């Protein structure tokens, strides 16, 4: 059975090599690596950086300074933000550092401070950007209570586009590749109004991230298997957003937004009935033909429209109509 050691265990071996065997730092690290690997220890998530080993890196500094602080005074907030900037930059270096930041509870410290500073929009936005960096990807550092807090924060700032965008981006990064977080967000009674707010606005960045959230929630390798949680989310979201998103494709000019909308529509087109609904909305595929004509030089859009057509062709009536429609077959 493969053995693993944590960062603290590795640090202890290195420091022992320095103190007990009078090794230089680089030699002590190399010796620790060789020694542990010879014992069959997996060092995949161990950091070999001397600052981390001595506990003087930016993540460790942040933890030591703020792990036991409940409230950051106004005169100390700039120092906190500077330390947070440095810690999140280091955490973003690679997965090892992201794991290290997680073990140091950086995210918990940041969330606690954010709760205390919720009335200060300038601080909220800056803290949100760093928190997004820290919780993105692996490991999953977000639990149900955190999802609920982020949702409440979004609803508090419905008149502030920048904070809405930052909060929605934090939600998106928290959900990506994390099924439990997707389900916790989806089952929260306030999540649907958030998506509605984003999709129904005329501000393209908010619409785009709303579409990205829908796509993320519907994403699953087995989406067409009806017992799939993603399939359930897709069919439910389609009731409110499928026709609305498809209609938004009319007369679009922004490439990233158009791609996001197409992906969202495709992700929700998972049943024969839902495809039939789209066909009834646009039986001559005028919207899709318009996209082909308007974006003929945009490879990504053409690729995404093609994927949508593949999804629609699962419906026999739709497939037959495509065969008789220029430019699809007629």
CSV table of C-alpha atoms in Angstrom, one decimal:
chain,number,residue,atom,x,y,z
A,1,UNK,CA,0.0,0.0,0.0
A,2,UNK,CA,1.3,3.4,-1.0
A,3,UNK,CA,2.4,5.6,1.9
A,4,UNK,CA,1.9,9.4,2.1
A,5,UNK,CA,3.4,12.1,4.3
A,6,UNK,CA,2.0,15.5,4.9
A,7,UNK,CA,3.9,18.8,4.6
A,8,UNK,CA,4.6,19.0,8.3
A,9,UNK,CA,6.2,15.5,8.3
A,10,UNK,CA,8.4,16.3,5.4
A,11,UNK,CA,9.5,19.6,6.9
A,12,UNK,CA,10.4,17.7,10.1
A,13,UNK,CA,12.7,15.3,8.2
A,14,UNK,CA,14.4,18.2,6.4
A,15,UNK,CA,15.0,20.1,9.6
A,16,UNK,CA,16.3,17.0,11.3
A,17,UNK,CA,18.8,16.6,8.5
A,18,UNK,CA,20.0,20.1,9.0
A,19,UNK,CA,20.2,20.0,12.8
A,20,UNK,CA,21.3,16.4,13.4
A,21,UNK,CA,23.5,15.8,10.4
A,22,UNK,CA,24.7,19.3,9.8
A,23,UNK,CA,23.5,19.4,6.1
A,24,UNK,CA,23.2,22.4,4.0
A,25,UNK,CA,19.6,23.3,3.2
A,26,UNK,CA,19.5,22.1,-0.4
A,27,UNK,CA,21.3,18.9,0.6
A,28,UNK,CA,18.9,18.3,3.5
A,29,UNK,CA,15.9,18.6,1.1
A,30,UNK,CA,17.4,16.3,-1.5
A,31,UNK,CA,18.3,13.8,1.2
A,32,UNK,CA,14.7,13.9,2.6
A,33,UNK,CA,13.3,13.3,-0.8
A,34,UNK,CA,15.6,10.3,-1.5
A,35,UNK,CA,15.1,8.9,1.9
A,36,UNK,CA,11.3,9.0,1.8
A,37,UNK,CA,11.0,7.8,-1.8
A,38,UNK,CA,13.2,4.9,-1.0
A,39,UNK,CA,10.6,3.9,1.6
A,40,UNK,CA,7.9,4.0,-1.0
A,41,UNK,CA,6.4,7.3,0.2
A,42,UNK,CA,4.3,9.3,-2.2
A,43,UNK,CA,5.5,13.0,-2.2
A,44,UNK,CA,3.2,14.1,-5.0
A,45,UNK,CA,1.6,16.9,-2.9
A,46,UNK,CA,4.6,17.9,-0.8
A,47,UNK,CA,6.3,21.2,-1.5
A,48,UNK,CA,10.1,21.3,-1.5
A,49,UNK,CA,10.4,25.1,-1.2
A,50,UNK,CA,12.7,26.2,1.7
A,51,UNK,CA,10.3,29.0,2.8
A,52,UNK,CA,7.5,26.5,3.2
A,53,UNK,CA,9.7,24.1,5.1
A,54,UNK,CA,10.7,26.9,7.5
A,55,UNK,CA,7.1,28.2,7.7
A,56,UNK,CA,8.0,31.7,6.4
A,57,UNK,CA,6.1,31.6,3.1
A,58,UNK,CA,3.2,34.0,2.4
A,59,UNK,CA,0.5,31.4,3.2
A,60,UNK,CA,2.1,30.4,6.5
A,61,UNK,CA,2.6,34.1,7.4
A,62,UNK,CA,-1.1,34.8,6.6
A,63,UNK,CA,-2.2,31.9,8.8
A,64,UNK,CA,0.0,33.0,11.7
A,65,UNK,CA,-1.2,36.6,11.5
A,66,UNK,CA,-4.9,36.1,11.1
A,67,UNK,CA,-6.0,32.6,12.1
A,68,UNK,CA,-7.0,33.7,15.6
A,69,UNK,CA,-8.3,37.2,14.7
A,70,UNK,CA,-12.0,37.6,14.7
A,71,UNK,CA,-12.2,41.2,13.6
A,72,UNK,CA,-9.9,43.2,11.4
A,73,UNK,CA,-9.8,46.9,12.4
A,74,UNK,CA,-10.0,49.6,9.8
A,75,UNK,CA,-6.4,50.6,10.4
A,76,UNK,CA,-5.2,47.0,9.8
A,77,UNK,CA,-7.3,46.2,6.8
A,78,UNK,CA,-4.7,47.3,4.2
A,79,UNK,CA,-2.1,45.1,5.8
A,80,UNK,CA,-4.6,42.2,5.8
A,81,UNK,CA,-5.4,42.7,2.1
A,82,UNK,CA,-1.7,42.9,1.2
A,83,UNK,CA,-1.0,39.7,3.0
A,84,UNK,CA,-4.1,38.1,1.4
A,85,UNK,CA,-2.9,39.2,-2.0
A,86,UNK,CA,0.4,37.5,-1.5
A,87,UNK,CA,-1.1,34.3,0.0
A,88,UNK,CA,-3.6,33.9,-2.8
A,89,UNK,CA,-0.9,34.5,-5.5
A,90,UNK,CA,1.2,31.8,-3.9
A,91,UNK,CA,-1.8,29.5,-3.6
A,92,UNK,CA,-2.5,29.9,-7.3
A,93,UNK,CA,1.0,28.7,-8.2
A,94,UNK,CA,-0.1,25.0,-8.5
A,95,UNK,CA,-2.2,22.3,-6.9
A,96,UNK,CA,0.4,21.6,-4.2
A,97,UNK,CA,0.2,25.2,-3.0
A,98,UNK,CA,-3.6,25.2,-3.3
A,99,UNK,CA,-3.7,22.1,-1.0
A,100,UNK,CA,-1.3,23.8,1.4
A,101,UNK,CA,-3.5,26.9,1.6
A,102,UNK,CA,-6.4,24.6,2.3
A,103,UNK,CA,-4.6,22.9,5.2
A,104,UNK,CA,-3.7,26.4,6.5
A,105,UNK,CA,-7.5,27.3,6.5
A,106,UNK,CA,-6.8,30.4,4.4
A,107,UNK,CA,-10.3,30.2,2.9
A,108,UNK,CA,-12.0,30.0,6.4
A,109,UNK,CA,-10.0,33.0,7.6
A,110,UNK,CA,-11.0,35.0,4.5
A,111,UNK,CA,-14.7,34.1,4.7
A,112,UNK,CA,-14.8,35.1,8.4
A,113,UNK,CA,-13.3,38.5,7.5
A,114,UNK,CA,-15.7,38.9,4.6
A,115,UNK,CA,-18.7,38.3,6.9
A,116,UNK,CA,-17.4,41.2,9.1
A,117,UNK,CA,-16.9,43.5,6.1
A,118,UNK,CA,-20.1,42.9,4.2
A,119,UNK,CA,-21.1,46.5,4.5
A,120,UNK,CA,-18.0,47.8,2.7
A,121,UNK,CA,-18.4,47.1,-1.1
A,122,UNK,CA,-14.8,48.1,-2.1
A,123,UNK,CA,-13.4,45.6,0.4
A,124,UNK,CA,-15.9,43.0,-0.5
A,125,UNK,CA,-14.9,43.0,-4.1
A,126,UNK,CA,-11.2,42.8,-3.4
A,127,UNK,CA,-11.7,40.0,-0.9
A,128,UNK,CA,-13.9,38.1,-3.3
A,129,UNK,CA,-11.3,38.1,-6.0
A,130,UNK,CA,-8.8,36.5,-3.7
A,131,UNK,CA,-11.2,34.0,-2.3
A,132,UNK,CA,-12.1,32.9,-5.8
A,133,UNK,CA,-8.4,32.2,-6.5
A,134,UNK,CA,-8.1,30.2,-3.3
A,135,UNK,CA,-11.2,28.0,-3.8
A,136,UNK,CA,-10.9,27.4,-7.5
A,137,UNK,CA,-10.2,23.8,-8.6
A,138,UNK,CA,-8.8,21.2,-6.3
A,139,UNK,CA,-9.2,20.6,-3.4
A,140,UNK,CA,-12.9,21.3,-2.7
A,141,UNK,CA,-12.9,23.9,0.1
A,142,UNK,CA,-16.5,25.0,-0.1
A,143,UNK,CA,-19.3,23.5,2.0
A,144,UNK,CA,-23.0,24.0,2.1
A,145,UNK,CA,-22.9,26.8,4.6
A,146,UNK,CA,-20.4,28.7,2.5
A,147,UNK,CA,-22.6,28.3,-0.6
A,148,UNK,CA,-25.5,29.7,1.4
A,149,UNK,CA,-23.3,32.6,2.5
A,150,UNK,CA,-22.2,33.4,-1.0
A,151,UNK,CA,-25.8,33.3,-2.3
A,152,UNK,CA,-26.8,35.8,0.5
A,153,UNK,CA,-23.9,38.0,-0.4
A,154,UNK,CA,-25.0,38.1,-4.1
A,155,UNK,CA,-28.5,39.1,-3.0
A,156,UNK,CA,-27.2,41.9,-0.8
A,157,UNK,CA,-25.5,43.6,-3.7
A,158,UNK,CA,-28.1,43.3,-6.5
A,159,UNK,CA,-27.5,47.0,-7.4
A,160,UNK,CA,-23.7,46.6,-7.7
A,161,UNK,CA,-22.8,44.9,-11.0
A,162,UNK,CA,-19.1,44.5,-10.1
A,163,UNK,CA,-19.9,42.6,-6.9
A,164,UNK,CA,-22.6,40.6,-8.6
A,165,UNK,CA,-20.1,39.5,-11.2
A,166,UNK,CA,-17.4,38.7,-8.7
A,167,UNK,CA,-19.8,36.7,-6.5
A,168,UNK,CA,-21.3,34.8,-9.5
A,169,UNK,CA,-17.7,34.0,-10.6
A,170,UNK,CA,-16.9,32.7,-7.1
A,171,UNK,CA,-20.0,30.5,-7.3
A,172,UNK,CA,-19.0,29.2,-10.7
A,173,UNK,CA,-15.5,28.4,-9.6
A,174,UNK,CA,-16.8,26.7,-6.4
A,175,UNK,CA,-19.1,24.5,-8.5
A,176,UNK,CA,-16.8,23.5,-11.3
A,177,UNK,CA,-15.8,19.8,-11.0
A,178,UNK,CA,-17.5,19.6,-7.6
A,179,UNK,CA,-20.7,17.7,-7.7
A,180,UNK,CA,-21.7,18.2,-4.1
A,181,UNK,CA,-21.4,22.0,-4.5
A,182,UNK,CA,-23.5,21.9,-7.6
A,183,UNK,CA,-26.2,20.0,-5.8
A,184,UNK,CA,-26.0,22.3,-2.7
A,185,UNK,CA,-26.3,25.4,-4.9
A,186,UNK,CA,-29.1,23.9,-7.1
A,187,UNK,CA,-31.2,22.8,-4.1
A,188,UNK,CA,-30.9,26.2,-2.4
A,189,UNK,CA,-34.2,28.0,-2.8
A,190,UNK,CA,-32.4,31.3,-3.6
A,191,UNK,CA,-30.3,29.9,-6.5
A,192,UNK,CA,-33.0,30.0,-9.2
A,193,UNK,CA,-33.6,33.8,-8.6
A,194,UNK,CA,-29.9,34.4,-8.9
A,195,UNK,CA,-29.8,32.7,-12.3
A,196,UNK,CA,-32.9,34.6,-13.3
A,197,UNK,CA,-31.3,37.9,-12.3
A,198,UNK,CA,-28.2,37.1,-14.4
A,199,UNK,CA,-30.0,35.8,-17.5
A,200,UNK,CA,-32.6,38.5,-17.6
A,201,UNK,CA,-30.3,41.5,-17.4
A,202,UNK,CA,-29.1,43.4,-20.5
A,203,UNK,CA,-25.5,43.4,-19.2
A,204,UNK,CA,-23.6,41.0,-21.3
A,205,UNK,CA,-21.0,40.0,-18.6
A,206,UNK,CA,-23.7,39.0,-16.2
A,207,UNK,CA,-25.7,37.2,-18.9
A,208,UNK,CA,-22.5,35.3,-19.9
A,209,UNK,CA,-21.7,34.1,-16.4
A,210,UNK,CA,-25.3,33.2,-15.8
A,211,UNK,CA,-25.1,31.0,-18.9
A,212,UNK,CA,-21.8,29.6,-17.7
A,213,UNK,CA,-23.4,28.6,-14.4
A,214,UNK,CA,-26.3,26.8,-16.2
A,215,UNK,CA,-23.8,24.9,-18.3
A,216,UNK,CA,-21.7,24.0,-15.2
A,217,UNK,CA,-24.8,22.7,-13.4
A,218,UNK,CA,-25.8,20.6,-16.4
A,219,UNK,CA,-22.4,19.2,-16.9
A,220,UNK,CA,-22.0,15.4,-16.5
A,221,UNK,CA,-20.6,12.6,-18.6
A,222,UNK,CA,-23.8,10.7,-18.2
A,223,UNK,CA,-26.2,13.6,-18.6
A,224,UNK,CA,-28.6,11.6,-20.8
A,225,UNK,CA,-29.1,9.0,-18.2
A,226,UNK,CA,-32.2,10.0,-16.3
A,227,UNK,CA,-31.0,9.0,-12.9
A,228,UNK,CA,-28.1,11.4,-13.3
A,229,UNK,CA,-28.2,14.4,-10.9
A,230,UNK,CA,-27.0,16.6,-13.8
A,231,UNK,CA,-29.8,15.4,-16.0
A,232,UNK,CA,-32.3,16.3,-13.3
A,233,UNK,CA,-30.8,19.7,-13.0
A,234,UNK,CA,-30.8,20.2,-16.7
A,235,UNK,CA,-34.4,19.3,-17.2
A,236,UNK,CA,-35.4,21.5,-14.3
A,237,UNK,CA,-33.4,24.5,-15.4
A,238,UNK,CA,-34.7,24.1,-19.0
A,239,UNK,CA,-38.2,24.9,-17.7
A,240,UNK,CA,-37.2,28.4,-16.8
A,241,UNK,CA,-34.2,29.1,-19.1
A,242,UNK,CA,-34.1,27.0,-22.3
A,243,UNK,CA,-36.4,29.1,-24.5
A,244,UNK,CA,-35.2,32.3,-22.9
A,245,UNK,CA,-31.6,31.5,-23.7
A,246,UNK,CA,-32.3,30.3,-27.2
A,247,UNK,CA,-34.2,33.5,-28.0
A,248,UNK,CA,-31.2,35.5,-26.7
A,249,UNK,CA,-29.2,34.2,-29.6
A,250,UNK,CA,-31.1,36.5,-31.9
A,251,UNK,CA,-28.9,39.3,-33.3
A,252,UNK,CA,-26.0,38.6,-31.0
A,253,UNK,CA,-22.7,40.3,-31.8
A,254,UNK,CA,-20.4,39.5,-28.9
A,255,UNK,CA,-18.4,36.3,-29.5
A,256,UNK,CA,-17.8,35.1,-25.9
A,257,UNK,CA,-21.4,35.8,-24.9
A,258,UNK,CA,-22.8,34.0,-28.0
A,259,UNK,CA,-20.6,31.0,-27.2
A,260,UNK,CA,-21.8,30.9,-23.6
A,261,UNK,CA,-25.4,31.1,-24.6
A,262,UNK,CA,-25.1,28.3,-27.2
A,263,UNK,CA,-23.3,26.1,-24.6
A,264,UNK,CA,-26.1,26.7,-22.1
A,265,UNK,CA,-28.8,25.9,-24.6
A,266,UNK,CA,-27.0,22.7,-25.6
A,267,UNK,CA,-26.5,21.6,-22.0
A,268,UNK,CA,-30.3,21.9,-21.3
A,269,UNK,CA,-31.4,20.2,-24.5
A,270,UNK,CA,-31.4,16.7,-23.0
A,271,UNK,CA,-34.8,15.3,-23.6
A,272,UNK,CA,-37.0,14.7,-26.7
A,273,UNK,CA,-39.6,17.0,-25.3
A,274,UNK,CA,-37.2,19.8,-24.6
A,275,UNK,CA,-35.9,19.6,-28.2
A,276,UNK,CA,-39.5,19.7,-29.4
A,277,UNK,CA,-40.0,22.9,-27.5
A,278,UNK,CA,-37.1,24.5,-29.2
A,279,UNK,CA,-38.3,23.3,-32.6
A,280,UNK,CA,-41.7,24.8,-32.0
A,281,UNK,CA,-40.0,28.1,-31.1
A,282,UNK,CA,-37.8,28.1,-34.3
A,283,UNK,CA,-39.1,25.5,-36.8
A,284,UNK,CA,-37.1,26.9,-39.7
A,285,UNK,CA,-33.9,27.2,-37.6
A,286,UNK,CA,-33.6,30.9,-38.5
A,287,UNK,CA,-31.7,31.7,-35.4
A,288,UNK,CA,-29.0,29.0,-36.0
A,289,UNK,CA,-28.8,29.9,-39.7
A,290,UNK,CA,-28.3,33.5,-38.7
A,291,UNK,CA,-25.4,32.4,-36.4
A,292,UNK,CA,-23.8,30.5,-39.2
A,293,UNK,CA,-24.0,33.6,-41.5
A,294,UNK,CA,-23.0,36.2,-38.9
A,295,UNK,CA,-20.1,34.2,-37.4
A,296,UNK,CA,-18.8,32.3,-40.4
A,297,UNK,CA,-15.2,33.1,-39.5
A,298,UNK,CA,-15.6,32.3,-35.8
A,299,UNK,CA,-14.5,28.7,-35.4
A,300,UNK,CA,-15.6,28.3,-31.8
A,301,UNK,CA,-19.1,29.5,-32.5
A,302,UNK,CA,-19.4,27.2,-35.6
A,303,UNK,CA,-18.2,24.3,-33.4
A,304,UNK,CA,-20.7,25.1,-30.6
A,305,UNK,CA,-23.6,25.5,-33.1
A,306,UNK,CA,-22.7,22.2,-34.6
A,307,UNK,CA,-22.8,20.6,-31.1
A,308,UNK,CA,-26.2,22.1,-30.6
A,309,UNK,CA,-27.4,20.7,-33.9
A,310,UNK,CA,-26.2,17.3,-32.9
A,311,UNK,CA,-28.2,17.6,-29.6
A,312,UNK,CA,-31.3,18.7,-31.6
A,313,UNK,CA,-30.9,15.9,-34.1
A,314,UNK,CA,-31.8,13.4,-31.4
A,315,UNK,CA,-35.4,14.4,-32.1
A,316,UNK,CA,-36.6,12.7,-35.3
A,317,UNK,CA,-38.9,15.6,-36.3
A,318,UNK,CA,-36.1,18.0,-35.8
A,319,UNK,CA,-33.6,15.8,-37.7
A,320,UNK,CA,-36.0,15.5,-40.6
A,321,UNK,CA,-36.5,19.2,-40.8
A,322,UNK,CA,-32.8,19.8,-40.7
A,323,UNK,CA,-32.4,17.6,-43.8
A,324,UNK,CA,-34.7,19.9,-45.8
A,325,UNK,CA,-33.2,23.1,-44.5
A,326,UNK,CA,-30.4,25.1,-46.0
A,327,UNK,CA,-27.5,25.2,-45.0
A,328,UNK,CA,-28.0,21.9,-43.1
A,329,UNK,CA,-29.0,19.6,-45.9
A,330,UNK,CA,-31.5,21.2,-48.2
